[in-house]
Short mmCIF file of C-alpha atoms and ligand atoms in Angstrom, two decimals:
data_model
loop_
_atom_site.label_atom_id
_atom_site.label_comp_id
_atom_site.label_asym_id
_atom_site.label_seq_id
_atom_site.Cartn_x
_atom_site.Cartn_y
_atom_site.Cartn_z
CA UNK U 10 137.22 29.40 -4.28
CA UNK U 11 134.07 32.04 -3.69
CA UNK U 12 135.53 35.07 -1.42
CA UNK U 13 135.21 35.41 2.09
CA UNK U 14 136.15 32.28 2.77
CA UNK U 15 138.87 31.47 5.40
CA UNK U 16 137.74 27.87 6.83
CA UNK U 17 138.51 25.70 4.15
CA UNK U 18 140.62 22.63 4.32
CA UNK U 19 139.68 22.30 0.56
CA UNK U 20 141.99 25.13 -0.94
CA UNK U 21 144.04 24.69 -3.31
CA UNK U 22 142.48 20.66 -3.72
CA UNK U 23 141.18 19.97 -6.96
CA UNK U 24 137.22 19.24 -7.54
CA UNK U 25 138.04 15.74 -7.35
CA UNK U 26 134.38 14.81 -7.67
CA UNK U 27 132.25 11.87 -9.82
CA UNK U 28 129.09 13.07 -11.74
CA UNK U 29 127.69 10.10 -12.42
CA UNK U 30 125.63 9.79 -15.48
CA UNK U 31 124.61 6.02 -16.48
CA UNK U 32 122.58 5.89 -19.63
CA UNK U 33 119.87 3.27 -20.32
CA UNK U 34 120.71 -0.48 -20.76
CA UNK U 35 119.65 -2.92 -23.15
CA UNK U 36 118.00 -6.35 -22.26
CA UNK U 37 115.00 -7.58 -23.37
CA UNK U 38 112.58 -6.12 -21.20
CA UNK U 39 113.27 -2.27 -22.89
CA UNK U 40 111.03 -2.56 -25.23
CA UNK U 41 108.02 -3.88 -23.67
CA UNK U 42 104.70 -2.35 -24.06
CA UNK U 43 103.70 0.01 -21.01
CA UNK U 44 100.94 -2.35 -19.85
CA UNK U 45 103.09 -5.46 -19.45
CA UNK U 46 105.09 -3.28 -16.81
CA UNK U 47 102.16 -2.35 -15.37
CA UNK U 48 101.05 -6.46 -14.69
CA UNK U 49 104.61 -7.40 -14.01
CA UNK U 50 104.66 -4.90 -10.96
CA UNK U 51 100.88 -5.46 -10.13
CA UNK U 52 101.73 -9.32 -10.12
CA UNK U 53 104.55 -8.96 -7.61
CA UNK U 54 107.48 -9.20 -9.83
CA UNK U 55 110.60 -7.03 -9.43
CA UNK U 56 111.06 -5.05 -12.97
CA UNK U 57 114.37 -4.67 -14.71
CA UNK U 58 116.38 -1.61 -14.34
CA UNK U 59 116.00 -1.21 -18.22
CA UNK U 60 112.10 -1.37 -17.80
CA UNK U 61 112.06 0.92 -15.58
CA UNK U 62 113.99 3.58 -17.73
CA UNK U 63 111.90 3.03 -20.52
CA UNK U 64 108.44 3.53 -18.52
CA UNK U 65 110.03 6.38 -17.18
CA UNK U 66 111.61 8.11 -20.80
CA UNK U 67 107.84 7.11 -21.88
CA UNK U 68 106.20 8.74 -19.23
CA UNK U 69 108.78 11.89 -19.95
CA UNK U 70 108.05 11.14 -23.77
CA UNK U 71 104.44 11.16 -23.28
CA UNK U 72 104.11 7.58 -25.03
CA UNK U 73 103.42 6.68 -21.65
CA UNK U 74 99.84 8.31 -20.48
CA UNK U 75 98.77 9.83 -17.31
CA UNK U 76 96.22 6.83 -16.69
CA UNK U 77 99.19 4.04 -16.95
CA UNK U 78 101.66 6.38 -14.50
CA UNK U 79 98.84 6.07 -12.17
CA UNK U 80 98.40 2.56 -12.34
CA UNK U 81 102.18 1.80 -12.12
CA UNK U 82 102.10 4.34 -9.16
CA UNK U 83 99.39 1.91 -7.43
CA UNK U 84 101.54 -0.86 -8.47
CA UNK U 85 104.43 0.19 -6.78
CA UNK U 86 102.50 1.22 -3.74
CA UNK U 87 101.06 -2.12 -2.76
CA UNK U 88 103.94 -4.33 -4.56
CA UNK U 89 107.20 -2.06 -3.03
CA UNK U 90 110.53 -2.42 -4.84
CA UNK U 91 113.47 -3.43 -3.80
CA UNK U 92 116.61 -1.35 -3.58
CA UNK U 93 117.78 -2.07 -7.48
CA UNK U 94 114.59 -0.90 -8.71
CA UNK U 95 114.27 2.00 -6.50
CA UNK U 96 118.20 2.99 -8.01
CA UNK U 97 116.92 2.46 -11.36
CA UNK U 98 113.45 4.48 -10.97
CA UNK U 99 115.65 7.43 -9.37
CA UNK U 100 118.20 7.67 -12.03
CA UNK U 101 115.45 7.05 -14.55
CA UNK U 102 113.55 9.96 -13.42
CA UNK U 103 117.19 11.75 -13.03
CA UNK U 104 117.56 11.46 -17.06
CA UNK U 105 114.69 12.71 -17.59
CA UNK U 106 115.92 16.24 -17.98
CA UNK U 107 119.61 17.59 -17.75
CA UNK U 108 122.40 16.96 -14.73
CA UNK U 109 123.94 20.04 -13.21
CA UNK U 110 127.68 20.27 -13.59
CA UNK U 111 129.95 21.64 -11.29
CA UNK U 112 133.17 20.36 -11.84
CA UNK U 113 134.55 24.11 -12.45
CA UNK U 114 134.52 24.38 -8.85
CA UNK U 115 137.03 24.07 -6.66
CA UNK U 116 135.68 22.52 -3.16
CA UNK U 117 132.84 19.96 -2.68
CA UNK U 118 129.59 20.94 -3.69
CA UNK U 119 127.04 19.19 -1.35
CA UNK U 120 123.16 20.08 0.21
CA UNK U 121 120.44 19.42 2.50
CA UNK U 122 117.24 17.81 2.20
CA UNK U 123 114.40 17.67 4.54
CA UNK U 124 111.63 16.06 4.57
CA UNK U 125 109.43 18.66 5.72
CA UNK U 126 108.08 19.87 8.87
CA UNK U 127 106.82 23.22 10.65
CA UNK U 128 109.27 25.92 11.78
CA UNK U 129 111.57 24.29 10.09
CA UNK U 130 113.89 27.05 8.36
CA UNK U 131 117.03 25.39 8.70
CA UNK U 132 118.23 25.69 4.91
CA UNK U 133 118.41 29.42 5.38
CA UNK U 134 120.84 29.14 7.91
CA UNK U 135 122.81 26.32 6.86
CA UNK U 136 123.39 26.71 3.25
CA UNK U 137 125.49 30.11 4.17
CA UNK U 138 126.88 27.93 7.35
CA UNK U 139 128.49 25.43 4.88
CA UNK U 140 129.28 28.65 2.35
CA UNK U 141 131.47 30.05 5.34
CA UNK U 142 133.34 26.57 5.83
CA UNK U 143 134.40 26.41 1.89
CA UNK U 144 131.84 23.99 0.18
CA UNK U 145 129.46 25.16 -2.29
CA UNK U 146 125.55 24.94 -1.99
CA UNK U 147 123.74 24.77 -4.72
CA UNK U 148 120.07 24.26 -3.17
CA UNK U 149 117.32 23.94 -5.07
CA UNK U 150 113.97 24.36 -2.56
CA UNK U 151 110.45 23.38 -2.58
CA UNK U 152 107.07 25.14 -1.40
CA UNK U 153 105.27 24.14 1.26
CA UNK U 154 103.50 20.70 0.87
CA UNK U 155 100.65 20.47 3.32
CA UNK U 156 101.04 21.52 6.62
CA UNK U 157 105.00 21.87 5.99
CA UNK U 158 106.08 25.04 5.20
CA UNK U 159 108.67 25.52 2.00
CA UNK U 160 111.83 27.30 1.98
CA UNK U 161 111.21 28.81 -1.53
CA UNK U 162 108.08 30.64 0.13
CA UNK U 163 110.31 32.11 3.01
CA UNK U 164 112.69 33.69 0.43
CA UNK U 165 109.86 35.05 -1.27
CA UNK U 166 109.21 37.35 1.40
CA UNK U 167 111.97 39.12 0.96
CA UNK U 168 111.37 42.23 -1.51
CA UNK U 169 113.17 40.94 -5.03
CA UNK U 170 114.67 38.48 -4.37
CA UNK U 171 115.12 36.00 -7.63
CA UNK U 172 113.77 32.34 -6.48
CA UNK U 173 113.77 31.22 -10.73
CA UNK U 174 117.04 32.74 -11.42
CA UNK U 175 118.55 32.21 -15.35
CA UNK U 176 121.16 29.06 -14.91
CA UNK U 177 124.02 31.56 -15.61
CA UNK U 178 122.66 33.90 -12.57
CA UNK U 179 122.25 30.67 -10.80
CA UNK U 180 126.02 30.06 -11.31
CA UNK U 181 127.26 33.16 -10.49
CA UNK U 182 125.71 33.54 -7.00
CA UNK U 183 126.98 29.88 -6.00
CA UNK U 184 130.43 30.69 -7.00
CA UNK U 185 130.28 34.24 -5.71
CA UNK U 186 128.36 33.67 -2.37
CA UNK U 187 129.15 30.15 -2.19
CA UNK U 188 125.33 29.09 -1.85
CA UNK U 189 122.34 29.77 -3.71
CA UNK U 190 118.74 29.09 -2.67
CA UNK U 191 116.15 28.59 -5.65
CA UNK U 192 113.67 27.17 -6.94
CA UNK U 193 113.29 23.65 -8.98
CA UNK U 194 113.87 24.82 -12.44
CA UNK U 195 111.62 22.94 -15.37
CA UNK U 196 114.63 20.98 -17.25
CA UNK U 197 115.67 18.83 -13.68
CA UNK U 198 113.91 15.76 -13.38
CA UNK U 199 110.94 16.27 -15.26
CA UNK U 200 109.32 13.07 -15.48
CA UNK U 201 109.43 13.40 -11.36
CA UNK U 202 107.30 16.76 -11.81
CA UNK U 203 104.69 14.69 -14.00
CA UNK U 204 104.52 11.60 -11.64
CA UNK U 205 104.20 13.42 -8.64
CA UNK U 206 101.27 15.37 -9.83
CA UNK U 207 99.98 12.13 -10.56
CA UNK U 208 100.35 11.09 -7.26
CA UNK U 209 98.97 13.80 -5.77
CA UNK U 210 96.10 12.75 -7.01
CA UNK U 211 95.44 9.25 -6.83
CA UNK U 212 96.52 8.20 -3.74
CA UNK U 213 100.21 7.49 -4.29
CA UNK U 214 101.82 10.26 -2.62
CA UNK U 215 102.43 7.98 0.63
CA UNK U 216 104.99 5.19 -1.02
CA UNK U 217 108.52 5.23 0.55
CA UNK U 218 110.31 4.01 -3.20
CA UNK U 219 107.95 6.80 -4.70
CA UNK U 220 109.49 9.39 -2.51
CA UNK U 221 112.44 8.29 -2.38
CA UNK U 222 112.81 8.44 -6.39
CA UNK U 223 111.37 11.43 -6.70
CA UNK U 224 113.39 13.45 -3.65
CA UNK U 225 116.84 11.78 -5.16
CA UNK U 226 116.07 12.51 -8.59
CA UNK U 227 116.51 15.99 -8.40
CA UNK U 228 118.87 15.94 -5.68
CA UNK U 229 121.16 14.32 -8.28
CA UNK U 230 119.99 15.97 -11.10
CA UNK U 231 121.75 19.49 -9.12
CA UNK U 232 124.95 17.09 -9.31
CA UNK U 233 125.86 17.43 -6.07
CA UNK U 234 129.08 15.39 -4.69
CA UNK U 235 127.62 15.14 -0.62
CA UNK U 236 123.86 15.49 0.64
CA UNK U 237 122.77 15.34 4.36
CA UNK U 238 119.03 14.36 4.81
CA UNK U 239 116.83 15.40 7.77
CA UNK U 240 114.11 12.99 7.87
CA UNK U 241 111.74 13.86 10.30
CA UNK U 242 109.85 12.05 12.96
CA UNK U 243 106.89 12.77 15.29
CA UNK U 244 103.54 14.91 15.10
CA UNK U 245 104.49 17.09 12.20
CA UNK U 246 106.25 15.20 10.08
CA UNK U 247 104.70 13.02 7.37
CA UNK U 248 106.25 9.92 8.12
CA UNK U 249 104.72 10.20 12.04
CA UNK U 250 106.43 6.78 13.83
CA UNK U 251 110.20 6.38 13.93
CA UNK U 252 109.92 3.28 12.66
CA UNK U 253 108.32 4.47 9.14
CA UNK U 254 111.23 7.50 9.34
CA UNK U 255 113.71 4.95 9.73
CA UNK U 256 112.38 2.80 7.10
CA UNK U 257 112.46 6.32 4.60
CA UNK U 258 115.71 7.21 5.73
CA UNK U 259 117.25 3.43 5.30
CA UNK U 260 115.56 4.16 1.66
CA UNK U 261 117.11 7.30 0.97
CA UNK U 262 120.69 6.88 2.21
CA UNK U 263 120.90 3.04 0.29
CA UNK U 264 119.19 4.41 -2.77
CA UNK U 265 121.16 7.70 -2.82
CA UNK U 266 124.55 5.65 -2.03
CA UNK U 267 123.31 3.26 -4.90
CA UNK U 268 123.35 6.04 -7.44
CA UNK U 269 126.36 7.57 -6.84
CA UNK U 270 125.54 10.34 -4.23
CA UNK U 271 127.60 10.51 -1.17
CA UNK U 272 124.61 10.80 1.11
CA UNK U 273 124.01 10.10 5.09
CA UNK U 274 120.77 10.69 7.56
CA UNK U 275 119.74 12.23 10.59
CA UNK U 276 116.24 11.60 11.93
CA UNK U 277 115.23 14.56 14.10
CA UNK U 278 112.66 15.48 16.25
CA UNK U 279 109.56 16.81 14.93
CA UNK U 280 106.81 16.44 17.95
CA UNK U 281 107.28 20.56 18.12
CA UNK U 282 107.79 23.22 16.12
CA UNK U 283 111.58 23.41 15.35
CA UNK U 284 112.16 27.08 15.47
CA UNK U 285 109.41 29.02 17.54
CA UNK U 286 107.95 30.90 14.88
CA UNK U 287 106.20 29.13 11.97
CA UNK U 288 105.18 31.63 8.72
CA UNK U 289 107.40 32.88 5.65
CA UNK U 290 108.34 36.39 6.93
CA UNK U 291 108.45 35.32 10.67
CA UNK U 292 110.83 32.60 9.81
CA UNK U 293 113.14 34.81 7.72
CA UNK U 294 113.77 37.05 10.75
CA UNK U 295 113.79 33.73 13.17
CA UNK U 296 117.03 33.01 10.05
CA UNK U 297 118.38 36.37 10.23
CA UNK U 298 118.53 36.80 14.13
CA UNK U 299 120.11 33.30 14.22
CA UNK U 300 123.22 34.57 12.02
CA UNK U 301 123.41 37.34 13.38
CA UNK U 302 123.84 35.88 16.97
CA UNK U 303 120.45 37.88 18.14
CA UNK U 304 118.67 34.94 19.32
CA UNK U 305 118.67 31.27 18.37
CA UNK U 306 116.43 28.57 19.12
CA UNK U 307 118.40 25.82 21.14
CA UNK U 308 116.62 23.25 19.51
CA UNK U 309 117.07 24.61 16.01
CA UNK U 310 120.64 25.45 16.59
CA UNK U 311 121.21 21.86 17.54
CA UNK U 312 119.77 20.30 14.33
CA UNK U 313 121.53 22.76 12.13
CA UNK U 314 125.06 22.26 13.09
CA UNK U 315 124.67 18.71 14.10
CA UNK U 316 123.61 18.41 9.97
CA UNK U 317 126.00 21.11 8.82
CA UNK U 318 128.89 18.54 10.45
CA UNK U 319 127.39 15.43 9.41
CA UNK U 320 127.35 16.63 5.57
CA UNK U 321 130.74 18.43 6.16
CA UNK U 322 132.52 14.94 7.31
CA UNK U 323 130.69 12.58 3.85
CA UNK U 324 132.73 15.35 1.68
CA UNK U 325 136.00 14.02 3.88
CA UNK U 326 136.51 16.89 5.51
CA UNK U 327 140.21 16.99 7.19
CA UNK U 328 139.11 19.30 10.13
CA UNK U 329 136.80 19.36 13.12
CA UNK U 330 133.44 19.09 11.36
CA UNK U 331 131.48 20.71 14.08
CA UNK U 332 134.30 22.92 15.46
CA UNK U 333 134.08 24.41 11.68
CA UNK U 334 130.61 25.10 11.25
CA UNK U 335 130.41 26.42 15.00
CA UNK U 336 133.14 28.80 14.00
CA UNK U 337 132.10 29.92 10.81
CA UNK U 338 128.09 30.74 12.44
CA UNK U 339 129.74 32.10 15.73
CA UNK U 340 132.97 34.38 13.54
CA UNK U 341 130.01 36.03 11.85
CA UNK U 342 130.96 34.60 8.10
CA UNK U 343 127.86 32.90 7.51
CA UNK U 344 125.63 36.28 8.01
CA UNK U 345 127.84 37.59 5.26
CA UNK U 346 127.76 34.92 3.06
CA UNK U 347 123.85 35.17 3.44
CA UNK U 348 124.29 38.82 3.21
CA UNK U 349 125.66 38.48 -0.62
CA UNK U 350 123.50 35.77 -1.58
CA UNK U 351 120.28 37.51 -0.76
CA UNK U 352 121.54 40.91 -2.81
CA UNK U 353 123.40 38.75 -5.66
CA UNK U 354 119.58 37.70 -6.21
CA UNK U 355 118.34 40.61 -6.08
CA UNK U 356 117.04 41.75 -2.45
CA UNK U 357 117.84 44.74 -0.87
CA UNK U 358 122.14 44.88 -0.71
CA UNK U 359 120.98 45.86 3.65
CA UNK U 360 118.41 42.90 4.37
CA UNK U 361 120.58 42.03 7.03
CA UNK U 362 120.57 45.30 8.78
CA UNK U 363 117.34 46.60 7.68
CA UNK U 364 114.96 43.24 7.88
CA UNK U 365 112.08 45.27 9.86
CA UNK U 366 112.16 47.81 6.72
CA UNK U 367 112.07 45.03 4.14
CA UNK U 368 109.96 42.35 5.83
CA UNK U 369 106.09 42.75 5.63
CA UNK U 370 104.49 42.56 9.00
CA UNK U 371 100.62 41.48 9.44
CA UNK U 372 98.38 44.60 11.13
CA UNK U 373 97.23 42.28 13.79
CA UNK U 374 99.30 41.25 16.34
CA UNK U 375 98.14 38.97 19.58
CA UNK U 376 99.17 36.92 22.60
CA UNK U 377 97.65 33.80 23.11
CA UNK U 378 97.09 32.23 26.44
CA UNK U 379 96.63 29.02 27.64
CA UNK U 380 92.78 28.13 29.35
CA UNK U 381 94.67 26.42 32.42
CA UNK U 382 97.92 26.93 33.77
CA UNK U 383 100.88 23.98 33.94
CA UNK U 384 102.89 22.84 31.80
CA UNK U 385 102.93 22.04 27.64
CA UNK U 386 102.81 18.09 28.01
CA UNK U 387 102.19 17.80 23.87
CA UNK U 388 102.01 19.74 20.56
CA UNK U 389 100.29 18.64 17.79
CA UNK U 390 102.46 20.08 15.58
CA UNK U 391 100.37 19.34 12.25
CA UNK U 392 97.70 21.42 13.65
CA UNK U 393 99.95 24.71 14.19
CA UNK U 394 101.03 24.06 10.61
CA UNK U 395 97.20 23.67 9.10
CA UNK U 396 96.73 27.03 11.56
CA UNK U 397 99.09 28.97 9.33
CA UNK U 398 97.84 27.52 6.14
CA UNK U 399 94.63 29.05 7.33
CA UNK U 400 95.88 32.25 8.00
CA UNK U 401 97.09 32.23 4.65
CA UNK U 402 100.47 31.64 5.02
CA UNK U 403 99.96 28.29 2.98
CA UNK U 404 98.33 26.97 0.46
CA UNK U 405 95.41 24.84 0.25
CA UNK U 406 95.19 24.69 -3.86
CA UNK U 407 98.62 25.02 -5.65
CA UNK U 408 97.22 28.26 -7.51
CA UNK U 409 96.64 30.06 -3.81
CA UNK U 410 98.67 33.03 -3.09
CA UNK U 411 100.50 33.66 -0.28
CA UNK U 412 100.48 36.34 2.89
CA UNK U 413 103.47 36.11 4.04
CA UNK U 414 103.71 37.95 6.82
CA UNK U 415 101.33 35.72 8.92
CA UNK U 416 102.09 32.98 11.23
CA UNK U 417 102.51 32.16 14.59
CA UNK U 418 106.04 33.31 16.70
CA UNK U 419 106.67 33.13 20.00
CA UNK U 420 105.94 29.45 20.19
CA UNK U 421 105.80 27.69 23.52
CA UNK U 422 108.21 24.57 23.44
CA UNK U 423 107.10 21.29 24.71
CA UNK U 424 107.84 21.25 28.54
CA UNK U 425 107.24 25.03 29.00
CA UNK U 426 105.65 26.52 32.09
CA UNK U 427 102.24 28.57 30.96
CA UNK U 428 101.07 31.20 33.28
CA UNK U 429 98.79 34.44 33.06
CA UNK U 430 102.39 36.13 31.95
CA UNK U 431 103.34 33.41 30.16
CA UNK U 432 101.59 32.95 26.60
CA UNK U 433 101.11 29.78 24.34
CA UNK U 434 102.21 32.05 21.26
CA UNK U 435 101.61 35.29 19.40
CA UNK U 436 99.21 35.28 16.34
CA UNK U 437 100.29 37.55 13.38
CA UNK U 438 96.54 37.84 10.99
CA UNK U 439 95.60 40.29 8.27
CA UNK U 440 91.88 40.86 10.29
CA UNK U 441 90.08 40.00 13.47
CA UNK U 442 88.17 36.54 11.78
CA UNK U 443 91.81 35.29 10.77
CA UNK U 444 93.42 36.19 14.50
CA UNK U 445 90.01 34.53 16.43
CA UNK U 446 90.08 31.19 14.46
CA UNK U 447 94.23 30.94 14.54
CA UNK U 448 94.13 31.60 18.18
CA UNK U 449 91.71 28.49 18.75
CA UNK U 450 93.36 26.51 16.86
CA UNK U 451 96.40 27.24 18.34
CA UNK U 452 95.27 26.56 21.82
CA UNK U 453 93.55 23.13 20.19
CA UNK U 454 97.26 22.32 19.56
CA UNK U 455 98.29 22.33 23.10
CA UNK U 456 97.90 19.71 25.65
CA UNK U 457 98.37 21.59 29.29
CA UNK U 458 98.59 19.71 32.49
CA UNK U 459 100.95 19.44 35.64
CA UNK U 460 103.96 17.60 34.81
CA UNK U 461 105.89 17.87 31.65
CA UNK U 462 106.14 14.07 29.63
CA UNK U 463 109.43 12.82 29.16
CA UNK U 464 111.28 14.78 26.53
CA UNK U 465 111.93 13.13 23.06
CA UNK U 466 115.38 12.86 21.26
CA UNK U 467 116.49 15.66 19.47
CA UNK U 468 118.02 13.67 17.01
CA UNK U 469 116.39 9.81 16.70
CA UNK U 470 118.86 8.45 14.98
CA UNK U 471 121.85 8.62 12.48
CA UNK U 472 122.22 6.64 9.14
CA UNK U 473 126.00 6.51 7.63
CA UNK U 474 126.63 6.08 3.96
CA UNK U 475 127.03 1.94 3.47
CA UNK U 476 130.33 1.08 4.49
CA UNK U 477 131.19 4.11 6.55
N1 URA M 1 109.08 15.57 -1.54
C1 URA M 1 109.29 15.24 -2.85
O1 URA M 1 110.01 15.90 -3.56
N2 URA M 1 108.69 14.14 -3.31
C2 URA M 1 107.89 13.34 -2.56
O2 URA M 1 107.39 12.35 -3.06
C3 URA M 1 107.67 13.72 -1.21
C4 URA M 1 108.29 14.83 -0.73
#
C-alpha cells in the first residue's frame, strides 16, 4: 500500500486482479495476403478476429504498408465492424507492443479516459483523488488534439517535471504517490501510434471502431484492472450530438468489457468550458486551487467526483464511493498525494505552496467585455479552444511549441449575467496582436441576449459494464 493512505477498504486484500493477455488464433484466414482483407472489409464482410491480428502484427511488422492501413482505415469507416471485430482490432493493436504489469500491487489499479474537451483538467485532480482513497493510477496522458487541450501539456508547465519518465521511475512514483501522470511511452500499443497517424491524414480519424481500438488499446496495454470514461457531448466535444456520444460510449464500454477491462461511462456536458480557465499553466493553478479547497468550479467538481465514484464502485469498492472520494478531496489527502507525485517527478518539492513562483505567467493580462449586456444564452466552446490554440497555447502542426502560460481564465458560464462590471473572460497573451485577436474571438464565442436557454445536463447519461 503507497503511504498516506487512510481510506482504503482494500488493505490488507490481495491484488486479486486478471491481466488478460490472449495471443493470436489460428484459422484459415491468418495467413491471407493484406489486400484480400482489404476487399473483404471494403465488400461488407465482417473479418475474423485472426485476420485482424495479422493485419495488425503486419502493419506493426511493416509487411503491411502505410498505403494498405489507409485503405483498410477507409474500409472500416464506411463498412463499420461489429463488436467482435472491434475486440479483436483493440487487442490486436494491444499486442502490438508490451502490457504493463501490476500485479505487485496491493489495491486496484484503475484510470480515466476522456475524450477530450476544453477546460477540461480533471485528470489532475482525480488521479491524486483516487490515490487518497487507496487505488493506484497509473495514467498515461495525451496532448492536446485540436481544439482539446492535453493533460501531458498542463504538466509540462510545471518547471521539471518528468512527463517520459524511465519505466522503473514510472513505478516508483505510482507505488510511492499512488498515481503517476505521463506520457504514452513508445513500446504501448505501437501499431495504434502508426494507424492513427495514418488517420490523421486520410480522413479516418472520425470512425467510432477506429477510436475505440485505438483509445482501448493503450488503456489496456497500462494493464489496468477498472477504467471510467468521460465521453463528452455538446459544442466542444468531437462527437457534438448525444446520440453519436452515446453511440462512442456504447462502443467503448462493450468493447472494453469484451477485452477484459472492467470499464463503465459517463457522458458529460461539454456545451461550456468545464473549468473556467482553458490554457496549460492557467489550468494547473485552476488543479491546484481545487485541492487545495481555494476555489472549485461547481461544474468541474461535479464531473470529477461523480467519475472518481463511478470508477471507485467497477473496482467493488465496499464503502460509500462518493462519500470516499468527497472525503479524501475535502481531508486534504489528495493535495498531498499530488504534492509527492509532482516532486517524485521532478518539480519543485513546494509547487503546492509556491505555484505563483513556479508557474509562468503571460505579460499581458485583460478583461474582456461583452458588446451588449444580458445574459450568456450559448458558448461555442470549440471556438474558445481554437482561441487558445491561437494564442499559442496549442498546436496547429505536431512539431509547434508551446506557451504555456496563455489562455483564457475567468470564463463566463453559460447562464451568467454580463454587465459593464461583469466580464466575458480575461485574456492572458505574450503581445498586444495575440490579446486583440483572442479577445474577438472570444466575444465571437458568446451568444448574449435576455433570458438564459434552458440549462443542459451535467451528466447525459451513464453506461454500466454489461451485466451490472
Ligand atoms: N484519442 C485516441 O487516442 N484515439 C482516437 O482515435 C481519438 C482520440
Amino acid at each position: 500500500m503507497h503511504p498516506g493512505v487512510s481510506l482504503s477498504p482494500f488493505a490488507g486484500r490481495g491484488p486479486g486482479w486478471r491481466f488478460v493477455r490472449t495471443g493470436p488464433t489460428q484459422s484459415s484466414t491468418h495467413d491471407l495476403p493484406p489486400q484480400e482483407t482489404i476487399i473483404r472489409k471494403r465488400d461488407g464482410l465482417a473479418l475474423a478476429p485472426d485476420e485482424i491480428a495479422a493485419f495488425i502484427a503486419g502493419l506493426a511488422a511493416g509487411t503491411v504498408s502505410h498505403a494498405q492501413a489507409a485503405a483498410f482505415a477507409m474500409a472500416v469507416f464506411f463498412r463499420d465492424m461489429t463488436t467482435t471485430e472491434r475486440v479483436a482490432l483493440t487487442k490486436a493493436m494491444r499486442d502490438s507492443g508490451s502490457v504493463l504489469d501490476w500485479s505487485d500491487l496491493d489495491a486496484p489499479v484503475v484510470d480515466k479516459h476522456s475524450t477530450g474537451g476544453v477546460g477540461d483538467n480533471v485528470s489532475l485532480m482525480l488521479a491524486p483523488i483516487l490515490a487518497a482513497c487507496g487505488v493506484y493510477v497509473p495514467m498515461i496522458s495525451g496532448r492536446g488534439l485540436g481544439h482539446t487541450g492535453g493533460t501531458l501539456d498542463k504538466f509540462d508547465s510545471i518547471p521539471g517535471y518528468v512527463t517520459q519518465p524511465d519505466n522503473a521511475l514510472f513505478r516508483h512514483v505510482v507505488r510511492e504517490a499512488g498515481c503517476a501522470i505521463i506520457g504514452q511511452t513508445a513500446d504501448l500499443a505501437p501499431a495504434d501510434k502508426l494507424l492513427y497517424a495514418i488517420r490523421d491524414v486520410t480522413g479516418t480519424v472520425e470512425s467510432i471502431p477506429l477510436i475505440t481500438a485505438s483509445i482501448l488499446s493503450k488503456k489496456l496495454a497500462a494493464g489496468l484492472g477498472a477504467l471510467i470514461l468521460d465521453v463528452k457531448t455538446g459544442s466542444g466535444a468531437f462527437m457534438p450530438t448525444l446520440e453519436r456520444s452515446r453511440a462512442l460510449a456504447d462502443s467503448l464500454v462493450s468493447v472494453a468489457n469484451g477485452a477484459g477491462l472492467r470499464t463503465g461511462a459517463i457522458i458529460t456536458d461539454m456545451n461550456e468550458p468545464l473549468a473556467s480557465a482553458a490554457g496549460n499553466a492557467l489550468e494547473v493553478r485552476n488543479a491546484v486551487d481545487f485541492l487545495t479547497g481555494a476555489r472549485q468550479d461547481p461544474r468541474l467538481r461535479e464531473v470529477t467526483l461523480a467519475l472518481g465514484a463511478a470508477v471507485l464502485e467497477l473496482t467493488g469498492y465496499s464503502g460509500d464511493a462518493r462519500q470516499a472520494v468527497e472525503r479524501a478531496l475535502g481531508g486534504g489527502l489528495a493535495v498531498e498525494h499530488f504534492s509527492r507525485m509532482v516532486a517524485l517527478l521532478g518539480g519543485p518539492a513546494d509547487f503546492v505552496t509556491a505555484m505563483d513562483r513556479h508557474l509562468r505567467a503571460a505579460p499581458l493580462v485583460r478583461d474582456v467585455y461583452a458588446e451588449t449586456e444580458g445574459r450568456v444564452v450559448a458558448i461555442d466552446t470549440r471556438a474558445i479552444g481554437m482561441g487558445v490554440v491561437a494564442l499559442g497555447g496549442g498546436r496547429t502542426l505536431p512539431t509547434d511549441t508551446i506557451d504555456h502560460a496563455v489562455g483564457y481564465g475567468r470564463l463566463a458560464g453559460l447562464g451568467a449575467e454580463l454587465s459593464p462590471l461583469v466580464p466575458l473572460g480575461r485574456v492572458h497573451a505574450r503581445d498586444q496582436n495575440a490579446a486583440d485577436e483572442a479577445e474577438h474571438r472570444l466575444r465571437a464565442a458568446y451568444l448574449i441576449g435576455p433570458d438564459a436557454a434552458p440549462p443542459h445536463p451535467l451528466i447525459a447519461d451513464r453506461i454500466a459494464p454489461p451485466g451490472d
